[in-house]
mmCIF file with all atom_site columns, C-alpha atoms in Angstrom:
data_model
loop_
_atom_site.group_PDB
_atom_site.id
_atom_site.type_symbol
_atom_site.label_atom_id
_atom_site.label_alt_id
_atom_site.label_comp_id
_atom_site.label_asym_id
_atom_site.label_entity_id
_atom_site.label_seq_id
_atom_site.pdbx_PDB_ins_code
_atom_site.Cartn_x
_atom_site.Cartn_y
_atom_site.Cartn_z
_atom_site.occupancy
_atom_site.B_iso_or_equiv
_atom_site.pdbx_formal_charge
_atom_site.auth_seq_id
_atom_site.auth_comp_id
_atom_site.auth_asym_id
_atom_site.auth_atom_id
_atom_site.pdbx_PDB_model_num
ATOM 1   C CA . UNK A 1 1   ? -7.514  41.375  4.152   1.00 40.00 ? 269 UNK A CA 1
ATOM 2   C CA . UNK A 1 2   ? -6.202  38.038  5.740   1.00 40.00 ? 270 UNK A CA 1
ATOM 3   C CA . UNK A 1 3   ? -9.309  36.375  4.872   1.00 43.00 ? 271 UNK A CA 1
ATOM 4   C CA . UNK A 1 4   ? -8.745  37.461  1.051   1.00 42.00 ? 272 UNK A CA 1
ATOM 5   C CA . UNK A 1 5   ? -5.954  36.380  0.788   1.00 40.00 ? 273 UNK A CA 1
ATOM 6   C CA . UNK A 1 6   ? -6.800  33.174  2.543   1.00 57.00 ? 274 UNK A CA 1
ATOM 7   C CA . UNK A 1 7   ? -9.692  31.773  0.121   1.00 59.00 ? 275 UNK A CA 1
ATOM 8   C CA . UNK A 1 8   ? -7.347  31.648  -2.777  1.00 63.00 ? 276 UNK A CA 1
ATOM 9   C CA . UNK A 1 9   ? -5.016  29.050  -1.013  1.00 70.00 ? 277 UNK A CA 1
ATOM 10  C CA . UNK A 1 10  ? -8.038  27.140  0.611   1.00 78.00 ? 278 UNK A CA 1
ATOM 11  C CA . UNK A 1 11  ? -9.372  26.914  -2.715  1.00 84.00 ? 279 UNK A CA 1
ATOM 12  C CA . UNK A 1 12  ? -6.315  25.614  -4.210  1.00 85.00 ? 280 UNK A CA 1
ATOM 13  C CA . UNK A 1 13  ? -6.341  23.074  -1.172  1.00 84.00 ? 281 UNK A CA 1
ATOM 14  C CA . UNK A 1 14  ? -9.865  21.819  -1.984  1.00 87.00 ? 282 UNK A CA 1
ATOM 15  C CA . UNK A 1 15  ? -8.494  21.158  -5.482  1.00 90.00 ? 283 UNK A CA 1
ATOM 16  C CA . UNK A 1 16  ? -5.827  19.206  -4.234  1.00 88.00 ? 284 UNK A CA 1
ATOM 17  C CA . UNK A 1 17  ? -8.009  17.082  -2.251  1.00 90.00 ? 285 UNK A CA 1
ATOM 18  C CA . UNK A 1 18  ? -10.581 16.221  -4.881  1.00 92.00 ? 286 UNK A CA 1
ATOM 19  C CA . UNK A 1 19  ? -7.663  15.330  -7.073  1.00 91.00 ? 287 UNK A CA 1
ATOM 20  C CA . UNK A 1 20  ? -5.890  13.295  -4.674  1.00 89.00 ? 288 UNK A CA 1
ATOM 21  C CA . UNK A 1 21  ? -9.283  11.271  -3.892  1.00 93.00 ? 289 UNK A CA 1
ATOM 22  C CA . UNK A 1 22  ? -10.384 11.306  -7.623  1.00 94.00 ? 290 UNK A CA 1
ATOM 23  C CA . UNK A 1 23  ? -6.916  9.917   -7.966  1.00 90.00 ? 291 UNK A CA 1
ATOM 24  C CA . UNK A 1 24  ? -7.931  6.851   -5.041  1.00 93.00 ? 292 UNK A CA 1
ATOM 25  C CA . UNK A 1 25  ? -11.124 6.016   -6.177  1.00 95.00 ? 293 UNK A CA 1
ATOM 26  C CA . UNK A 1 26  ? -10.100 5.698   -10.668 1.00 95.00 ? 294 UNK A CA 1
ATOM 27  C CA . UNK A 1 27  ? -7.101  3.576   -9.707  1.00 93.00 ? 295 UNK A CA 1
ATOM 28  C CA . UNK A 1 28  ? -8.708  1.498   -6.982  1.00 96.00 ? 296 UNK A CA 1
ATOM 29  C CA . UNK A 1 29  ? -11.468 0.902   -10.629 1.00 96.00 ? 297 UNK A CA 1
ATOM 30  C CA . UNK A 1 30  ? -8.430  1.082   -12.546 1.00 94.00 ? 298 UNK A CA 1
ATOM 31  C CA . UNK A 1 31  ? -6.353  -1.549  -10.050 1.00 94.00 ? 299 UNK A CA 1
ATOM 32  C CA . UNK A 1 32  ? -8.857  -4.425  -9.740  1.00 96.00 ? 300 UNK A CA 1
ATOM 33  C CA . UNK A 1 33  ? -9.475  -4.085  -13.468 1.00 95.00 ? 301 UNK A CA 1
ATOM 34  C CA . UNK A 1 34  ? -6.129  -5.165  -14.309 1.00 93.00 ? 302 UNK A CA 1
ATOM 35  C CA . UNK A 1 35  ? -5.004  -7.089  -11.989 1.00 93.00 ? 303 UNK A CA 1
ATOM 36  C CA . UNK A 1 36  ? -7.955  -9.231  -12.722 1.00 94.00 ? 304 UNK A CA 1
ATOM 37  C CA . UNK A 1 37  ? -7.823  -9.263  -16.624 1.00 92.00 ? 305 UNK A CA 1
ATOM 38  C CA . UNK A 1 38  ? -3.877  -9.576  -16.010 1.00 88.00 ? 306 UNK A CA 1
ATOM 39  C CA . UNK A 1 39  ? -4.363  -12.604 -14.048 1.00 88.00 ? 307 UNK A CA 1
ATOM 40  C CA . UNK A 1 40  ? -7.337  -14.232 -16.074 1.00 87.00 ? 308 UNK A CA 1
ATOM 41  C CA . UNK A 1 41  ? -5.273  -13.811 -19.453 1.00 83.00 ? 309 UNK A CA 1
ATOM 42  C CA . UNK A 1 42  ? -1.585  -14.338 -17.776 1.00 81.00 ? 310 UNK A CA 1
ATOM 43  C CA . UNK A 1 43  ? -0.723  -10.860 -18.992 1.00 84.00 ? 311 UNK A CA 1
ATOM 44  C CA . UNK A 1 44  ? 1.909   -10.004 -16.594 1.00 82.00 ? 312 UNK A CA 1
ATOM 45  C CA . UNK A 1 45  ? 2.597   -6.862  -17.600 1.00 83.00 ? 313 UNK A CA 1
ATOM 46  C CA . UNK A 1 46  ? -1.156  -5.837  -17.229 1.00 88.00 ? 314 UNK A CA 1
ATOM 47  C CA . UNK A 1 47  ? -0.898  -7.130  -13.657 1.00 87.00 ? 315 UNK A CA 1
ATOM 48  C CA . UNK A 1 48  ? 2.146   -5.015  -12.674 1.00 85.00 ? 316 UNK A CA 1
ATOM 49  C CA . UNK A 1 49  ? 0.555   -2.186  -14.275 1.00 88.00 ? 317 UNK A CA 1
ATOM 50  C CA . UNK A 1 50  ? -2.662  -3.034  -11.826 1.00 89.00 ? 318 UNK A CA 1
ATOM 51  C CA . UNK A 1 51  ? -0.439  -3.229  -8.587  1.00 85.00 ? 319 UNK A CA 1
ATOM 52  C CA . UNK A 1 52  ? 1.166   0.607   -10.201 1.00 81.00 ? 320 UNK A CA 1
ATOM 53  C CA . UNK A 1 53  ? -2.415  1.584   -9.939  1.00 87.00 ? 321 UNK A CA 1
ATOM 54  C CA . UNK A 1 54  ? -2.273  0.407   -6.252  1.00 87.00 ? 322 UNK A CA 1
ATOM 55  C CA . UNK A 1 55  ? 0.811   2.339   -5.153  1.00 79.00 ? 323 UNK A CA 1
ATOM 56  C CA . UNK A 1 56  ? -1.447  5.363   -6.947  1.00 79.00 ? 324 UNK A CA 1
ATOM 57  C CA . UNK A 1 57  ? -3.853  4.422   -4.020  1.00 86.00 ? 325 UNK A CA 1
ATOM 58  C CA . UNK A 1 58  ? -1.331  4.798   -1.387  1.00 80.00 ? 326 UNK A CA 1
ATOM 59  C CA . UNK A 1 59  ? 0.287   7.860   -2.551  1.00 75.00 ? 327 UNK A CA 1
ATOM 60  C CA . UNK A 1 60  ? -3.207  9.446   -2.421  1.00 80.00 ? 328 UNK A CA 1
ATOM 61  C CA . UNK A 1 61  ? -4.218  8.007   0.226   1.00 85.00 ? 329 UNK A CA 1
ATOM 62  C CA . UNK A 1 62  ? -1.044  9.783   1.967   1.00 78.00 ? 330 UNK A CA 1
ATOM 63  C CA . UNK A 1 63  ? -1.949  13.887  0.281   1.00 79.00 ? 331 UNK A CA 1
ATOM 64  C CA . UNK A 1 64  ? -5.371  13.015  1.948   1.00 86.00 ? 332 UNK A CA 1
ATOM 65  C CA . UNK A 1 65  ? -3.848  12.774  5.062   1.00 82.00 ? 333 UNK A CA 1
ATOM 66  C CA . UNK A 1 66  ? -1.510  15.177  4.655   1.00 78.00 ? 334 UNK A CA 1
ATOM 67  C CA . UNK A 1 67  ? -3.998  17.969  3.814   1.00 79.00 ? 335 UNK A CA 1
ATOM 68  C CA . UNK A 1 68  ? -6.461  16.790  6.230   1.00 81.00 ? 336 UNK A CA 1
ATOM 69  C CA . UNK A 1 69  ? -3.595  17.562  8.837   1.00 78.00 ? 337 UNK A CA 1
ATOM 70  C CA . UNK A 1 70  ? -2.274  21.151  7.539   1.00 74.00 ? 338 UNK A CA 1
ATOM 71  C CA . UNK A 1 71  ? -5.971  22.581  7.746   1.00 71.00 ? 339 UNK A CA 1
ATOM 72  C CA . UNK A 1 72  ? -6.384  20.986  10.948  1.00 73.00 ? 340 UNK A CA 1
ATOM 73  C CA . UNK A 1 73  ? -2.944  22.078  12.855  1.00 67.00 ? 341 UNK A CA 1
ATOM 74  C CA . UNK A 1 74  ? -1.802  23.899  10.198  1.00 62.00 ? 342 UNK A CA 1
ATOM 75  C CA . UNK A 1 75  ? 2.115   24.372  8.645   1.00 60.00 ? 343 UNK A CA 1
ATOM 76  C CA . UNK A 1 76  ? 3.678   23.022  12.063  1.00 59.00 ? 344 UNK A CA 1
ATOM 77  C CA . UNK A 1 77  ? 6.142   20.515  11.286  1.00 60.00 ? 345 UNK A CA 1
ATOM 78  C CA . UNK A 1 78  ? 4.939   20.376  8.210   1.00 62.00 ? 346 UNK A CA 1
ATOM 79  C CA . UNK A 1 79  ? 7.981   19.384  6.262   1.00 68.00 ? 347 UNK A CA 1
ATOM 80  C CA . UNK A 1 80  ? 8.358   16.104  8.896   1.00 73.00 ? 348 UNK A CA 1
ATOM 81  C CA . UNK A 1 81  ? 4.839   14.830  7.483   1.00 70.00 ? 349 UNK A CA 1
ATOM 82  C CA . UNK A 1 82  ? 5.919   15.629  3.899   1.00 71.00 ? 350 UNK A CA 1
ATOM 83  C CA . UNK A 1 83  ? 8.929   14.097  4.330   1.00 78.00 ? 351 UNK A CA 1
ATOM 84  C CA . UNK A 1 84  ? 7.309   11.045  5.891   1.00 78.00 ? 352 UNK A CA 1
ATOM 85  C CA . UNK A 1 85  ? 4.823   11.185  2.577   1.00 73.00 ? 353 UNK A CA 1
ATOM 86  C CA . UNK A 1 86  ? 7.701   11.257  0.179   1.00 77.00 ? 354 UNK A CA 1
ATOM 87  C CA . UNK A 1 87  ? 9.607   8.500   1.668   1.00 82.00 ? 355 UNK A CA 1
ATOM 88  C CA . UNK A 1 88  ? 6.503   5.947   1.587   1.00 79.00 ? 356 UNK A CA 1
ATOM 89  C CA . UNK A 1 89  ? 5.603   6.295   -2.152  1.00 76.00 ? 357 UNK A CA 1
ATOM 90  C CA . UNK A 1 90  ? 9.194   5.937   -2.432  1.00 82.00 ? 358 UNK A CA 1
ATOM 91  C CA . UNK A 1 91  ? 9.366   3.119   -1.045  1.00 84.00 ? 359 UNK A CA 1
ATOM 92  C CA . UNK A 1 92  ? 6.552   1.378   -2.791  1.00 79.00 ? 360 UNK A CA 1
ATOM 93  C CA . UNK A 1 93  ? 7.980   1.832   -5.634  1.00 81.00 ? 361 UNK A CA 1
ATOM 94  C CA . UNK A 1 94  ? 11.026  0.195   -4.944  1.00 87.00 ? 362 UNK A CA 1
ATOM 95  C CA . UNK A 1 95  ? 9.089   -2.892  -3.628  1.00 83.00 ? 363 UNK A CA 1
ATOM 96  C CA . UNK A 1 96  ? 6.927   -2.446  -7.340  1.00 79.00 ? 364 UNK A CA 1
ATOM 97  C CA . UNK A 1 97  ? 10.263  -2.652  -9.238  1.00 87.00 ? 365 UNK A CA 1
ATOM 98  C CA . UNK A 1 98  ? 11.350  -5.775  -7.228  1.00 85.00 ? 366 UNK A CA 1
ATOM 99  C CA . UNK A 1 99  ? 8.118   -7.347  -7.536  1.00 80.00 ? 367 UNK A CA 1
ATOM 100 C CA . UNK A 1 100 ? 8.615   -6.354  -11.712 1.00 83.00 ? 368 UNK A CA 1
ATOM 101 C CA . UNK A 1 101 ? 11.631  -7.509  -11.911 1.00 88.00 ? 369 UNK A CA 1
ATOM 102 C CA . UNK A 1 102 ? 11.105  -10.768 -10.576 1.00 83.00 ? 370 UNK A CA 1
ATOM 103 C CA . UNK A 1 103 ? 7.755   -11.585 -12.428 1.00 79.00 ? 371 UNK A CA 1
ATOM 104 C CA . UNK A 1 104 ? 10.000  -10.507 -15.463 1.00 82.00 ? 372 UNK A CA 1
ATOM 105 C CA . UNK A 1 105 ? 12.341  -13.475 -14.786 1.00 85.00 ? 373 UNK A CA 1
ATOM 106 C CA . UNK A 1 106 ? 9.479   -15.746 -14.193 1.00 78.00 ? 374 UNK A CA 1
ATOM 107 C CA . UNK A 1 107 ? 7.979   -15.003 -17.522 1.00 76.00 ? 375 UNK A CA 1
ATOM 108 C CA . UNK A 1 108 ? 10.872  -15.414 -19.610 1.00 79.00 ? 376 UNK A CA 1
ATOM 109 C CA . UNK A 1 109 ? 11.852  -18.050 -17.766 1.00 80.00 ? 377 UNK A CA 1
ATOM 110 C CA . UNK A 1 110 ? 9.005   -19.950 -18.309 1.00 73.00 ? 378 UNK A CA 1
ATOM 111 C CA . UNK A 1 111 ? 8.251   -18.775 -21.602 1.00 73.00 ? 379 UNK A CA 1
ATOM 112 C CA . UNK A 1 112 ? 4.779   -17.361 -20.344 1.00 71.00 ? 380 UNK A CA 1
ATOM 113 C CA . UNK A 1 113 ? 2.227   -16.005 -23.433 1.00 74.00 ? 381 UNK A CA 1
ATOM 114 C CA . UNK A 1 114 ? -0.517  -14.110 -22.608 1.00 77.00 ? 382 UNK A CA 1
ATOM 115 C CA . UNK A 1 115 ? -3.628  -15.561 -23.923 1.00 74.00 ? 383 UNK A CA 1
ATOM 116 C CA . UNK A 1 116 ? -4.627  -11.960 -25.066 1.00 77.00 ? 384 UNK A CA 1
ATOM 117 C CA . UNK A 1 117 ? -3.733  -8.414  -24.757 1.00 81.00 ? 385 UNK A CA 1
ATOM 118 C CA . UNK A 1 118 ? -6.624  -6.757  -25.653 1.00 89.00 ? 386 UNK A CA 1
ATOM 119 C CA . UNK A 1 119 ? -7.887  -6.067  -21.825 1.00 90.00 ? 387 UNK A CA 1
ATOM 120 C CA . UNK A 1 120 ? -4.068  -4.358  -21.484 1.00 89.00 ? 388 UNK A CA 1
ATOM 121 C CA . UNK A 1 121 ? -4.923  -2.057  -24.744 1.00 92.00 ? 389 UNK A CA 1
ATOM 122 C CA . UNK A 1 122 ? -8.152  -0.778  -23.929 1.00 93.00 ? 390 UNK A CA 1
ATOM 123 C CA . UNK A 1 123 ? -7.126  0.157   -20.344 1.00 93.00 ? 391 UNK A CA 1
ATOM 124 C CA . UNK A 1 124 ? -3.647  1.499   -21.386 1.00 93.00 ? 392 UNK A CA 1
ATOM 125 C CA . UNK A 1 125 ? -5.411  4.000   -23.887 1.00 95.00 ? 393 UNK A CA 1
ATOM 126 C CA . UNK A 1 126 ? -7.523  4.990   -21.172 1.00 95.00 ? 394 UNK A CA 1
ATOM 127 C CA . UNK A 1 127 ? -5.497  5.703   -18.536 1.00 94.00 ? 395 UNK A CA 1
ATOM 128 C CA . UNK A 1 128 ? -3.303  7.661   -21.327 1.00 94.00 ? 396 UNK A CA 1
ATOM 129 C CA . UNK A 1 129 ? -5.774  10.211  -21.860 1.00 94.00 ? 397 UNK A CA 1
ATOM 130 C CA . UNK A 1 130 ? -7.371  10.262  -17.965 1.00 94.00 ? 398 UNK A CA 1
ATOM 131 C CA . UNK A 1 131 ? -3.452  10.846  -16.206 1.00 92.00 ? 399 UNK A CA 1
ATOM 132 C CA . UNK A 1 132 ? -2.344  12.958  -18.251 1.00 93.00 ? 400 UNK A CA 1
ATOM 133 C CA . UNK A 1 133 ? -4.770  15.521  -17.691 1.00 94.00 ? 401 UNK A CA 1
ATOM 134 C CA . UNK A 1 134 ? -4.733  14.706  -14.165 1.00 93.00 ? 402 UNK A CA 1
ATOM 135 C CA . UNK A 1 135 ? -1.025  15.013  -13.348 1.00 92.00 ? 403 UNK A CA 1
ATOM 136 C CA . UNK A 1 136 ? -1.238  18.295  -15.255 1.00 93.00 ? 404 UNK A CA 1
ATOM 137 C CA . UNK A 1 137 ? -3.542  19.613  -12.857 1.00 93.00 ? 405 UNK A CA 1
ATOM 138 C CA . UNK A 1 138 ? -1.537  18.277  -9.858  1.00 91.00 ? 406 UNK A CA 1
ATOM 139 C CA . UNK A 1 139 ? 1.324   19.643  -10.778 1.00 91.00 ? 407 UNK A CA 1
ATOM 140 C CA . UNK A 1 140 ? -0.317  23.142  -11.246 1.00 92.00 ? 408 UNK A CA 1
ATOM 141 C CA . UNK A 1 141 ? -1.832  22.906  -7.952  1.00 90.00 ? 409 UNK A CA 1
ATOM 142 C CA . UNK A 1 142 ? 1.326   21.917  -5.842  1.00 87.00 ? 410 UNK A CA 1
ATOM 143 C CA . UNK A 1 143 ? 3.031   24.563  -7.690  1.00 88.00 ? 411 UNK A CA 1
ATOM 144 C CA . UNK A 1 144 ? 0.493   26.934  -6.147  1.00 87.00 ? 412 UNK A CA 1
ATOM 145 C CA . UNK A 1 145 ? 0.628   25.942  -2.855  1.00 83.00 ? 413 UNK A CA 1
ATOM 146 C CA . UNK A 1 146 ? 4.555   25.117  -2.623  1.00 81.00 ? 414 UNK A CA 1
ATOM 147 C CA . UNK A 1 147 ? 3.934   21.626  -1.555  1.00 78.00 ? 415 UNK A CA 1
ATOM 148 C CA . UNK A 1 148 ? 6.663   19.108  -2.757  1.00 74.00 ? 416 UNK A CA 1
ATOM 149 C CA . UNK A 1 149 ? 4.454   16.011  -2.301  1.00 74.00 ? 417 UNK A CA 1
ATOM 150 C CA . UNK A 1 150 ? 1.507   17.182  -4.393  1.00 81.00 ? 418 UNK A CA 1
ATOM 151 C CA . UNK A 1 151 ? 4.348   17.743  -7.360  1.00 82.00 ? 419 UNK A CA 1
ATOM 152 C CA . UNK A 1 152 ? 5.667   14.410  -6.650  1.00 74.00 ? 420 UNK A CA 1
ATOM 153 C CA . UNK A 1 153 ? 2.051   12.672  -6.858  1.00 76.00 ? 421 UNK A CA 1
ATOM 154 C CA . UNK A 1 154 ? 1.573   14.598  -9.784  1.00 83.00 ? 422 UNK A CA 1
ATOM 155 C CA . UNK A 1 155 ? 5.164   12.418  -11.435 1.00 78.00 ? 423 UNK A CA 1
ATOM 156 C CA . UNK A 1 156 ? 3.713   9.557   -9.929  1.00 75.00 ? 424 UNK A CA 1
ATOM 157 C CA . UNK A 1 157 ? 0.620   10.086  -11.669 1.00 82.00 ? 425 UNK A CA 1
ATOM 158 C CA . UNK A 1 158 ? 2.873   10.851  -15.164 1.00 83.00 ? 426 UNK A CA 1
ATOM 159 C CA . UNK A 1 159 ? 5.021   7.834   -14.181 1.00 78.00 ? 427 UNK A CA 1
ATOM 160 C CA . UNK A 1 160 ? 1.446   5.657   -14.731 1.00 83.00 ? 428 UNK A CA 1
ATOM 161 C CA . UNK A 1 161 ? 1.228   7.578   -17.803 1.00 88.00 ? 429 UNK A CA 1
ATOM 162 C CA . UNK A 1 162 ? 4.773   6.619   -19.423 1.00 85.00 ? 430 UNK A CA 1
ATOM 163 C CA . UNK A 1 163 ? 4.275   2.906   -17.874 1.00 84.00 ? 431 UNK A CA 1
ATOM 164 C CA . UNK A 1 164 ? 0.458   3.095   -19.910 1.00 90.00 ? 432 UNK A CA 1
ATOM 165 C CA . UNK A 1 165 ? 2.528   3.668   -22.981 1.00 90.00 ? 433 UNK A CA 1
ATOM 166 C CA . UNK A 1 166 ? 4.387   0.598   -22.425 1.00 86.00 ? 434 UNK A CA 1
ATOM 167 C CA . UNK A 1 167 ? 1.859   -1.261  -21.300 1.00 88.00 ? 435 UNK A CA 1
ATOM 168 C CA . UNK A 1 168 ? -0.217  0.158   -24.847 1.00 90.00 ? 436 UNK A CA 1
ATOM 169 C CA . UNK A 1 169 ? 3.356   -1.079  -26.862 1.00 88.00 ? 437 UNK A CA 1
ATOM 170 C CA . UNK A 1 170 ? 3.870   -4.296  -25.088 1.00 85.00 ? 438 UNK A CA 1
ATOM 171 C CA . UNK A 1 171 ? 0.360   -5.120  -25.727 1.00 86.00 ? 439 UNK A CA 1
ATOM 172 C CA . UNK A 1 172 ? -0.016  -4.072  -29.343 1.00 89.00 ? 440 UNK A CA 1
ATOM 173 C CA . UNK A 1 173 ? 2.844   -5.861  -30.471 1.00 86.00 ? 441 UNK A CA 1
ATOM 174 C CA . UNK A 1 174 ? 1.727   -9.229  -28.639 1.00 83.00 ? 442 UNK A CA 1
ATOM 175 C CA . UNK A 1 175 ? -1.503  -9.131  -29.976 1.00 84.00 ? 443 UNK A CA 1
ATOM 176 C CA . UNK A 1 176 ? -0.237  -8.500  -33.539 1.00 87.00 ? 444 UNK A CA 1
ATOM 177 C CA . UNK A 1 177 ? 2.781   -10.410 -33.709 1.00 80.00 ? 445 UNK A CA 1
ATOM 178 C CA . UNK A 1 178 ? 2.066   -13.082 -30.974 1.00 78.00 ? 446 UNK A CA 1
ATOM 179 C CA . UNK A 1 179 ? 6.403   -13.126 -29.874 1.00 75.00 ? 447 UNK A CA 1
ATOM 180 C CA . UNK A 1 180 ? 7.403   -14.726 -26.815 1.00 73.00 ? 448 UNK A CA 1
ATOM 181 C CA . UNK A 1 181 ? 9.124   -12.234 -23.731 1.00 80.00 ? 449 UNK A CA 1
ATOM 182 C CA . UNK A 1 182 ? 7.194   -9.482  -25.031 1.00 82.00 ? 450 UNK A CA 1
ATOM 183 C CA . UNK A 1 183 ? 4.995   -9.403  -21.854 1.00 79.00 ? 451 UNK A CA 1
ATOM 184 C CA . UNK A 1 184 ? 8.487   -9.735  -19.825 1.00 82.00 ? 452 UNK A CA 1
ATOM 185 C CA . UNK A 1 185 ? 9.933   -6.990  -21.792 1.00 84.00 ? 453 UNK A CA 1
ATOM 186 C CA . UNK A 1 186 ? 6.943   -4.887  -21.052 1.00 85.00 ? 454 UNK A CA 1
ATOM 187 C CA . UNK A 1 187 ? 6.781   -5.972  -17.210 1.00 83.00 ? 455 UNK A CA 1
ATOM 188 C CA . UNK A 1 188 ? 11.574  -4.931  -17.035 1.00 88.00 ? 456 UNK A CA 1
ATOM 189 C CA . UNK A 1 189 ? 9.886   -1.445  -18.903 1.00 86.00 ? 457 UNK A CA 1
ATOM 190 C CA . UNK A 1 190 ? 7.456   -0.724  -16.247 1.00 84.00 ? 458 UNK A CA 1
ATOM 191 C CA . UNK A 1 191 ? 10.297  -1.468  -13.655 1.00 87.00 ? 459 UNK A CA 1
ATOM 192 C CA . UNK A 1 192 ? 12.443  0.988   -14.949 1.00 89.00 ? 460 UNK A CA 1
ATOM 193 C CA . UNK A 1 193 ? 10.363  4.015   -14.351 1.00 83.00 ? 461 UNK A CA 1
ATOM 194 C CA . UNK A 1 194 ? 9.318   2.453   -11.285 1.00 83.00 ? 462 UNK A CA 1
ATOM 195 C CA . UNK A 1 195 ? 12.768  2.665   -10.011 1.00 89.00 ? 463 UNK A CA 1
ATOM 196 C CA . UNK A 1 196 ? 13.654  6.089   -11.422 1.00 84.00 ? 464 UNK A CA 1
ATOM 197 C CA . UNK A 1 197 ? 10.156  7.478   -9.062  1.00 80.00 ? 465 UNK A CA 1
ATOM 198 C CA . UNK A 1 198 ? 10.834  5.440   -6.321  1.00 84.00 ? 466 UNK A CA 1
ATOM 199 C CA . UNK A 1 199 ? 14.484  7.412   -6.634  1.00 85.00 ? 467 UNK A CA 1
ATOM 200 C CA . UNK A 1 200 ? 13.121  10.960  -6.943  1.00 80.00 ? 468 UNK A CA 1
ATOM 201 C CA . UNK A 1 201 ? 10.620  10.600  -4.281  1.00 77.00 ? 469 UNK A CA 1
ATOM 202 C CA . UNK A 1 202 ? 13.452  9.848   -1.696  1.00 83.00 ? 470 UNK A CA 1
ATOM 203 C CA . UNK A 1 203 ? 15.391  12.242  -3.166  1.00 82.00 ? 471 UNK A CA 1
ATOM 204 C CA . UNK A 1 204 ? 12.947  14.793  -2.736  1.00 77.00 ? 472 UNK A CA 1
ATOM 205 C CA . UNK A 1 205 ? 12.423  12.919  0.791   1.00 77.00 ? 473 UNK A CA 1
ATOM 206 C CA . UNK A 1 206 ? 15.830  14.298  1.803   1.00 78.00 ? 474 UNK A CA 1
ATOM 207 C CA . UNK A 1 207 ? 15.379  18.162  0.622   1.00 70.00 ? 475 UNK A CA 1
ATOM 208 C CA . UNK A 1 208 ? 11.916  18.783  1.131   1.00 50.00 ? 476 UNK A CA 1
ATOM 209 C CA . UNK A 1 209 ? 12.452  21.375  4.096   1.00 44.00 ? 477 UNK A CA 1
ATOM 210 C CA . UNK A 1 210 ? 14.125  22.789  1.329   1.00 36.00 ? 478 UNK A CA 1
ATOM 211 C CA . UNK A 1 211 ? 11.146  22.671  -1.014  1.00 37.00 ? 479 UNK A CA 1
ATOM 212 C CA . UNK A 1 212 ? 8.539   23.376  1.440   1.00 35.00 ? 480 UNK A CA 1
ATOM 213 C CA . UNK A 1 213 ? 10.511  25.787  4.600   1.00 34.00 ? 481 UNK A CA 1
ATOM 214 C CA . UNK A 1 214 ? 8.961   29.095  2.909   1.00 33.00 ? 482 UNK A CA 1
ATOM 215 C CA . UNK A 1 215 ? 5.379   27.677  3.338   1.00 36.00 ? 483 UNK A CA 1
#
């Protein structure tokens, strides 16, 4: 009976960890892309949204480890490690909204143009339609199996879906109307919703015994 009612859950757990490492490889793709078309065209905004796709990498990276641990020792001191989890793609995020912020100020500053937005359309509209499936399965999945910092990959992953909407507006309107401090616009965009996950992950950092004690 215990084994029954044991597949279920390890299924859900194999789940998890193809999403979390489908999640690692498309934004490490996803990452180099833009940061590389962001630098070659001086699209700023395209480049923030590249080092996003980065911090997507690490917050993967860290339900990889954690899942890897619970079906090796399993629940002990389990909400320490989520915790621990929570608190690091927190805290990227605060270092992506300073990193924003500032190439904001640089960019109006300097009255930086983009050559062209185009690379920052197509990849916008792609990661659109790719995340938002994805974080809908994540979030269905940590739902399942109780697990706070599944859900809060999951918002990450819808956070780099809002933040691929501005990066899809910021980039249509500079490559039809051609304004200057539209990229920084864009970039101060992408830095609020940075901030406000950065915020909910440490929030989450502090109750997740909370979330997670029943488990």
């Amino acid at each position: 009976m215990e084994t029954t009612l044991q597949a279920p859950v390890d299924k859900q757990w194999t789940i998890a960890t193809g999403l979390a490492l489908f999640t690692v490889l498309y934004n490490i793709g996803e990452g180099i892309v833009s940061l590389y078309f962001g630098t070659h065209d001086e699209a700023l905004t395209l480049a923030g949204f590249g080092v996003d796709s980065f911090i997507e990498v690490v917050s993967g990276l860290g339900i990889l480890a954690m899942i890897a641990r619970l079906r090796r020792f399993g629940s002990k001191n389990r909400g320490n490690f989520e915790r621990l989890a929570l608190r690091i793609t927190g805290g990227c995020f605060y270092v992506l909204v300073a990193g924003l912020i500032l190439g904001a100020a640089f960019s109006i500053w300097e009255n930086q143009k983009p050559e062209t937005t185009m690379a920052g359309i197509v990849v916008s509209v792609l990661s659109i339609a790719i995340m938002r499936v994805l974080a809908w399965w994540k979030i269905r999945t940590g739902e399942q199996l109780h697990s706070a910092p599944i859900i809060a990959d999951a918002k990450c992953t819808m956070v780099c879906v809002y933040m691929s909407v501005v990066l899809l507006a910021s980039s249509v309107l500079y490559e039809w109307l051609h304004l200057p401090y539209i990229d920084g616009a864009g970039m101060l965009g992408l830095a609020w919703f940075a901030f406000k996950e950065g915020q909910e992950s440490l929030e989450k950092a502090n109750g997740v015994e909370t979330c997670c004690g029943h488990c």
